[in-house]
Amino acid sequence: GAGVSQSPSNKVTEKGKDVELRCDPISGHTALYWYRQSLGQGLEFLIYFQGNSAPDKSGLPSDRFSAERTGGSVSTLTIQRTQQEDSAVYLCASSPSRVGGGETQYFGPGTRLLVL
Amino acid sequence: AQSVTQLDSQVPVFEEAPVELRCNYSSSVSVYLFWYVQYPNQGLQLLLKYLSGSTLVESINGFEAEFNKSQTSFHLRKPSVHISDTAEYFCAVSDFTGGGNKLTFGTGTQLKVEL
């Protein structure tokens, strides 16, 4: 079946502009995660959605970052007033729920963001 | 808080040789342990994971990892590597404290298999 998809695959923007990154999780997966992969910081957790529960935003690096998940499916990560240090690959992952945790996360191909 | 250390950023190895990629973690609670692999120009995919039970876990392509609680390690091994194993390997941990399964990753180890 279809995996996690992300769009756009590449995004070049100017410093100070806002960007929106989209993630379509695997159908039926209730959990959705955003991570960031950058040269300086490696792979970092950003935000987590589980069903209708309040999201875990503990990994968002600043208040310029926000995310929403509509209808328990598609998610959008928004970065306002982009800075050069926001340049990275933004990865989305989804997983089914599993009692006790430890479920496998399925990653999308990522959106490569370059802020000039 | 958790952390993961992958001491080797790059590991070159000849084809058919054995390899070990090291992973150590730090956590104040019990954790789940994962190895993810990222092949060139592809997304992250799960290689294997340890949740509970037998401390030795295996993947379908010949990799294995052993959870060692006393050493807080989860090293990845393969007795004979193939050129197609060239990729970046990430060790990760998570705990389940009711807040989800967010992963804390190591910095990755680039495995380069040479002929």
mmCIF file of C-alpha atoms in Angstrom:
data_model
loop_
_atom_site.group_PDB
_atom_site.id
_atom_site.type_symbol
_atom_site.label_atom_id
_atom_site.label_comp_id
_atom_site.label_asym_id
_atom_site.label_seq_id
_atom_site.Cartn_x
_atom_site.Cartn_y
_atom_site.Cartn_z
ATOM 1 C CA GLY A 1 0.000 0.000 0.000
ATOM 2 C CA ALA A 2 0.937 3.656 -0.115
ATOM 3 C CA GLY A 3 3.537 4.888 2.298
ATOM 4 C CA VAL A 4 3.915 8.249 3.990
ATOM 5 C CA SER A 5 4.062 11.036 1.459
ATOM 6 C CA GLN A 6 5.392 14.555 1.893
ATOM 7 C CA SER A 7 5.220 17.654 -0.212
ATOM 8 C CA PRO A 8 6.987 19.521 -1.560
ATOM 9 C CA SER A 9 10.077 17.377 -1.888
ATOM 10 C CA ASN A 10 12.238 20.486 -2.101
ATOM 11 C CA LYS A 11 11.572 24.053 -1.037
ATOM 12 C CA VAL A 12 13.795 27.069 -1.463
ATOM 13 C CA THR A 13 12.685 30.236 0.271
ATOM 14 C CA GLU A 14 14.039 33.585 1.289
ATOM 15 C CA LYS A 15 14.809 34.483 4.850
ATOM 16 C CA GLY A 16 11.770 35.943 6.557
ATOM 17 C CA LYS A 17 9.178 34.170 4.425
ATOM 18 C CA ASP A 18 6.676 31.631 5.790
ATOM 19 C CA VAL A 19 6.629 28.028 4.559
ATOM 20 C CA GLU A 20 4.162 25.152 4.855
ATOM 21 C CA LEU A 21 5.184 21.535 4.655
ATOM 22 C CA ARG A 22 2.623 18.793 4.173
ATOM 23 C CA CYS A 23 2.497 15.195 5.337
ATOM 24 C CA ASP A 24 0.038 12.468 4.312
ATOM 25 C CA PRO A 25 0.373 9.555 6.732
ATOM 26 C CA ILE A 26 -0.395 5.937 6.039
ATOM 27 C CA SER A 27 -4.131 5.377 6.100
ATOM 28 C CA GLY A 28 -5.314 4.162 9.481
ATOM 29 C CA HIS A 29 -2.243 5.261 11.396
ATOM 30 C CA THR A 30 -3.310 7.248 14.420
ATOM 31 C CA ALA A 31 0.088 8.608 15.411
ATOM 32 C CA LEU A 32 2.010 11.193 13.390
ATOM 33 C CA TYR A 33 5.446 12.623 14.098
ATOM 34 C CA TRP A 34 7.575 15.409 12.673
ATOM 35 C CA TYR A 35 11.376 15.272 12.878
ATOM 36 C CA ARG A 36 14.116 17.479 11.512
ATOM 37 C CA GLN A 37 17.398 16.216 10.073
ATOM 38 C CA SER A 38 20.167 18.795 9.848
ATOM 39 C CA LEU A 39 23.928 18.660 9.569
ATOM 40 C CA GLY A 40 24.570 20.354 12.850
ATOM 41 C CA GLN A 41 21.875 18.750 14.996
ATOM 42 C CA GLY A 42 21.269 15.305 13.515
ATOM 43 C CA LEU A 43 17.742 13.911 13.756
ATOM 44 C CA GLU A 44 15.530 15.790 16.205
ATOM 45 C CA PHE A 45 11.950 15.227 17.305
ATOM 46 C CA LEU A 46 9.684 18.214 16.722
ATOM 47 C CA ILE A 47 6.043 17.353 17.427
ATOM 48 C CA TYR A 48 3.745 14.359 17.893
ATOM 49 C CA PHE A 49 0.020 13.870 17.261
ATOM 50 C CA GLN A 50 -2.010 10.946 18.590
ATOM 51 C CA GLY A 51 -5.635 10.734 17.595
ATOM 52 C CA ASN A 52 -7.657 13.584 19.039
ATOM 53 C CA SER A 53 -5.322 14.190 21.962
ATOM 54 C CA ALA A 54 -3.457 17.449 22.430
ATOM 55 C CA PRO A 55 -0.177 17.298 20.486
ATOM 56 C CA ASP A 56 3.190 16.950 22.180
ATOM 57 C CA LYS A 57 5.004 20.092 21.065
ATOM 58 C CA SER A 58 7.998 19.647 23.307
ATOM 59 C CA GLY A 59 10.496 19.454 20.436
ATOM 60 C CA LEU A 60 9.542 22.614 18.581
ATOM 61 C CA PRO A 61 12.615 24.862 18.600
ATOM 62 C CA SER A 62 10.803 28.186 18.696
ATOM 63 C CA ASP A 63 7.356 29.753 18.513
ATOM 64 C CA ARG A 64 7.926 30.307 14.799
ATOM 65 C CA PHE A 65 7.181 26.614 14.362
ATOM 66 C CA SER A 66 3.656 25.234 14.517
ATOM 67 C CA ALA A 67 1.823 22.214 13.221
ATOM 68 C CA GLU A 68 -1.708 20.993 12.881
ATOM 69 C CA ARG A 69 -3.357 17.773 11.933
ATOM 70 C CA THR A 70 -6.769 18.008 10.339
ATOM 71 C CA GLY A 71 -9.316 15.238 10.624
ATOM 72 C CA GLY A 72 -6.790 12.950 12.211
ATOM 73 C CA SER A 73 -4.993 12.506 8.911
ATOM 74 C CA VAL A 74 -3.033 15.111 6.945
ATOM 75 C CA SER A 75 -0.623 17.307 8.862
ATOM 76 C CA THR A 76 0.935 20.654 8.018
ATOM 77 C CA LEU A 77 4.105 22.008 9.580
ATOM 78 C CA THR A 78 4.376 25.776 9.320
ATOM 79 C CA ILE A 79 7.535 27.777 9.831
ATOM 80 C CA GLN A 80 7.020 31.520 10.088
ATOM 81 C CA ARG A 81 9.676 34.117 9.343
ATOM 82 C CA THR A 82 12.167 31.482 8.243
ATOM 83 C CA GLN A 83 15.805 31.777 9.256
ATOM 84 C CA GLN A 84 18.857 30.246 7.634
ATOM 85 C CA GLU A 85 19.262 27.850 10.563
ATOM 86 C CA ASP A 86 15.868 26.362 9.642
ATOM 87 C CA SER A 87 17.479 24.804 6.571
ATOM 88 C CA ALA A 88 17.154 21.045 7.007
ATOM 89 C CA VAL A 89 15.276 17.989 5.860
ATOM 90 C CA TYR A 90 11.898 17.775 7.568
ATOM 91 C CA LEU A 91 10.717 14.212 8.032
ATOM 92 C CA CYS A 92 7.242 13.001 8.804
ATOM 93 C CA ALA A 93 6.484 9.569 10.237
ATOM 94 C CA SER A 94 3.307 7.734 11.106
ATOM 95 C CA SER A 95 2.569 4.638 13.118
ATOM 96 C CA PRO A 96 -0.345 2.558 14.270
ATOM 97 C CA SER A 97 -1.147 2.548 17.966
ATOM 98 C CA ARG A 98 0.274 -0.279 19.998
ATOM 99 C CA VAL A 99 -0.532 -1.007 23.615
ATOM 100 C CA GLY A 100 2.634 -0.448 25.588
ATOM 101 C CA GLY A 101 4.389 1.551 22.898
ATOM 102 C CA GLY A 102 7.338 0.543 20.768
ATOM 103 C CA GLU A 103 5.462 0.668 17.491
ATOM 104 C CA THR A 104 7.389 1.019 14.270
ATOM 105 C CA GLN A 105 7.377 4.466 12.737
ATOM 106 C CA TYR A 106 7.167 4.676 8.956
ATOM 107 C CA PHE A 107 8.984 7.643 7.515
ATOM 108 C CA GLY A 108 8.241 9.724 4.488
ATOM 109 C CA PRO A 109 10.923 10.821 2.009
ATOM 110 C CA GLY A 110 11.215 14.240 3.628
ATOM 111 C CA THR A 111 11.052 17.844 2.495
ATOM 112 C CA ARG A 112 14.411 19.476 1.924
ATOM 113 C CA LEU A 113 14.135 23.118 2.978
ATOM 114 C CA LEU A 114 16.752 25.667 2.018
ATOM 115 C CA VAL A 115 16.481 29.178 3.411
ATOM 116 C CA LEU A 116 18.570 31.704 1.528
ATOM 117 C CA ALA B 1 15.700 12.610 29.362
ATOM 118 C CA GLN B 2 17.364 10.152 27.056
ATOM 119 C CA SER B 3 20.418 10.278 24.877
ATOM 120 C CA VAL B 4 22.028 8.025 22.313
ATOM 121 C CA THR B 5 25.697 7.876 21.433
ATOM 122 C CA GLN B 6 27.059 6.469 18.225
ATOM 123 C CA LEU B 7 30.779 6.908 18.586
ATOM 124 C CA ASP B 8 31.698 6.008 15.016
ATOM 125 C CA SER B 9 30.609 8.538 12.429
ATOM 126 C CA GLN B 10 32.055 6.461 9.586
ATOM 127 C CA VAL B 11 32.930 2.789 9.293
ATOM 128 C CA PRO B 12 34.685 1.601 6.129
ATOM 129 C CA VAL B 13 34.758 -2.153 5.624
ATOM 130 C CA PHE B 14 35.528 -4.553 2.809
ATOM 131 C CA GLU B 15 32.815 -6.717 1.347
ATOM 132 C CA GLU B 16 32.298 -10.044 3.115
ATOM 133 C CA ALA B 17 34.029 -8.755 6.247
ATOM 134 C CA PRO B 18 32.206 -8.577 9.590
ATOM 135 C CA VAL B 19 31.083 -5.251 10.989
ATOM 136 C CA GLU B 20 29.898 -3.846 14.297
ATOM 137 C CA LEU B 21 28.218 -0.464 14.659
ATOM 138 C CA ARG B 22 28.211 0.713 18.231
ATOM 139 C CA CYS B 23 25.325 2.289 20.090
ATOM 140 C CA ASN B 24 25.118 3.295 23.732
ATOM 141 C CA TYR B 25 22.180 4.979 25.375
ATOM 142 C CA SER B 26 21.372 6.783 28.560
ATOM 143 C CA SER B 27 17.960 6.816 30.183
ATOM 144 C CA SER B 28 16.434 6.920 33.638
ATOM 145 C CA VAL B 29 13.564 4.674 32.576
ATOM 146 C CA SER B 30 13.174 1.490 30.578
ATOM 147 C CA VAL B 31 13.478 2.037 26.872
ATOM 148 C CA TYR B 32 12.680 0.504 23.562
ATOM 149 C CA LEU B 33 15.614 0.334 21.147
ATOM 150 C CA PHE B 34 15.662 0.676 17.381
ATOM 151 C CA TRP B 35 18.046 0.637 14.472
ATOM 152 C CA TYR B 36 16.922 2.582 11.418
ATOM 153 C CA VAL B 37 18.751 2.608 8.078
ATOM 154 C CA GLN B 38 18.856 5.284 5.417
ATOM 155 C CA TYR B 39 20.049 4.075 2.019
ATOM 156 C CA PRO B 40 21.385 6.692 -0.410
ATOM 157 C CA ASN B 41 18.587 8.932 -1.651
ATOM 158 C CA GLN B 42 15.967 7.010 0.286
ATOM 159 C CA GLY B 43 13.960 7.586 3.452
ATOM 160 C CA LEU B 44 14.537 6.129 6.884
ATOM 161 C CA GLN B 45 13.345 2.586 7.368
ATOM 162 C CA LEU B 46 13.306 0.283 10.356
ATOM 163 C CA LEU B 47 16.016 -2.367 10.397
ATOM 164 C CA LEU B 48 15.212 -4.020 13.723
ATOM 165 C CA LYS B 49 13.969 -3.246 17.205
ATOM 166 C CA TYR B 50 14.051 -4.515 20.755
ATOM 167 C CA LEU B 51 10.928 -4.236 22.867
ATOM 168 C CA SER B 52 11.193 -7.071 25.387
ATOM 169 C CA GLY B 53 12.025 -10.755 25.666
ATOM 170 C CA SER B 54 15.089 -12.205 23.988
ATOM 171 C CA THR B 55 17.898 -9.695 24.043
ATOM 172 C CA LEU B 56 19.105 -10.736 20.578
ATOM 173 C CA VAL B 57 17.044 -9.436 17.699
ATOM 174 C CA GLU B 58 17.583 -10.072 14.010
ATOM 175 C CA SER B 59 16.645 -8.415 10.743
ATOM 176 C CA ILE B 60 15.667 -10.163 7.535
ATOM 177 C CA ASN B 61 18.896 -9.157 5.787
ATOM 178 C CA GLY B 62 21.367 -10.698 8.237
ATOM 179 C CA PHE B 63 21.893 -7.896 10.760
ATOM 180 C CA GLU B 64 21.497 -8.564 14.448
ATOM 181 C CA ALA B 65 21.656 -6.469 17.582
ATOM 182 C CA GLU B 66 21.916 -7.418 21.224
ATOM 183 C CA PHE B 67 20.416 -5.446 24.063
ATOM 184 C CA ASN B 68 22.807 -5.287 26.982
ATOM 185 C CA LYS B 69 21.153 -3.602 29.934
ATOM 186 C CA SER B 70 24.212 -3.540 32.164
ATOM 187 C CA GLN B 71 26.315 -1.935 29.447
ATOM 188 C CA THR B 72 23.388 0.205 28.198
ATOM 189 C CA SER B 73 24.309 -0.835 24.691
ATOM 190 C CA PHE B 74 22.549 -2.024 21.556
ATOM 191 C CA HIS B 75 25.341 -2.695 19.077
ATOM 192 C CA LEU B 76 24.501 -3.728 15.522
ATOM 193 C CA ARG B 77 26.447 -6.543 13.876
ATOM 194 C CA LYS B 78 26.635 -8.412 10.616
ATOM 195 C CA PRO B 79 29.025 -11.325 10.069
ATOM 196 C CA SER B 80 29.519 -10.649 6.354
ATOM 197 C CA VAL B 81 28.562 -7.361 4.708
ATOM 198 C CA HIS B 82 27.524 -6.790 1.132
ATOM 199 C CA ILE B 83 28.074 -3.748 -1.045
ATOM 200 C CA SER B 84 24.322 -3.091 -0.833
ATOM 201 C CA ASP B 85 24.634 -2.528 2.926
ATOM 202 C CA THR B 86 26.274 0.823 2.247
ATOM 203 C CA ALA B 87 24.023 3.275 4.052
ATOM 204 C CA GLU B 88 23.712 5.432 7.129
ATOM 205 C CA TYR B 89 22.571 3.644 10.262
ATOM 206 C CA PHE B 90 20.811 5.368 13.131
ATOM 207 C CA CYS B 91 20.313 3.989 16.606
ATOM 208 C CA ALA B 92 17.274 5.322 18.466
ATOM 209 C CA VAL B 93 15.493 4.931 21.768
ATOM 210 C CA SER B 94 12.033 5.691 23.026
ATOM 211 C CA ASP B 95 10.135 5.197 26.224
ATOM 212 C CA PHE B 96 6.440 4.902 26.726
ATOM 213 C CA THR B 97 5.403 7.225 29.453
ATOM 214 C CA GLY B 98 1.954 7.766 28.064
ATOM 215 C CA GLY B 99 3.203 10.554 25.857
ATOM 216 C CA GLY B 100 3.862 8.627 22.726
ATOM 217 C CA ASN B 101 6.755 6.895 21.141
ATOM 218 C CA LYS B 102 8.930 9.820 20.091
ATOM 219 C CA LEU B 103 12.382 8.710 19.099
ATOM 220 C CA THR B 104 15.693 10.072 20.299
ATOM 221 C CA PHE B 105 18.304 9.365 17.646
ATOM 222 C CA GLY B 106 22.043 9.020 17.658
ATOM 223 C CA THR B 107 24.085 11.032 15.211
ATOM 224 C CA GLY B 108 24.332 8.138 12.777
ATOM 225 C CA THR B 109 27.099 5.907 11.449
ATOM 226 C CA GLN B 110 27.933 5.912 7.770
ATOM 227 C CA LEU B 111 28.765 2.354 6.722
ATOM 228 C CA LYS B 112 30.762 2.217 3.512
ATOM 229 C CA VAL B 113 31.310 -1.234 2.050
ATOM 230 C CA GLU B 114 34.173 -1.443 -0.414
ATOM 231 C CA LEU B 115 35.106 -4.134 -2.900
#
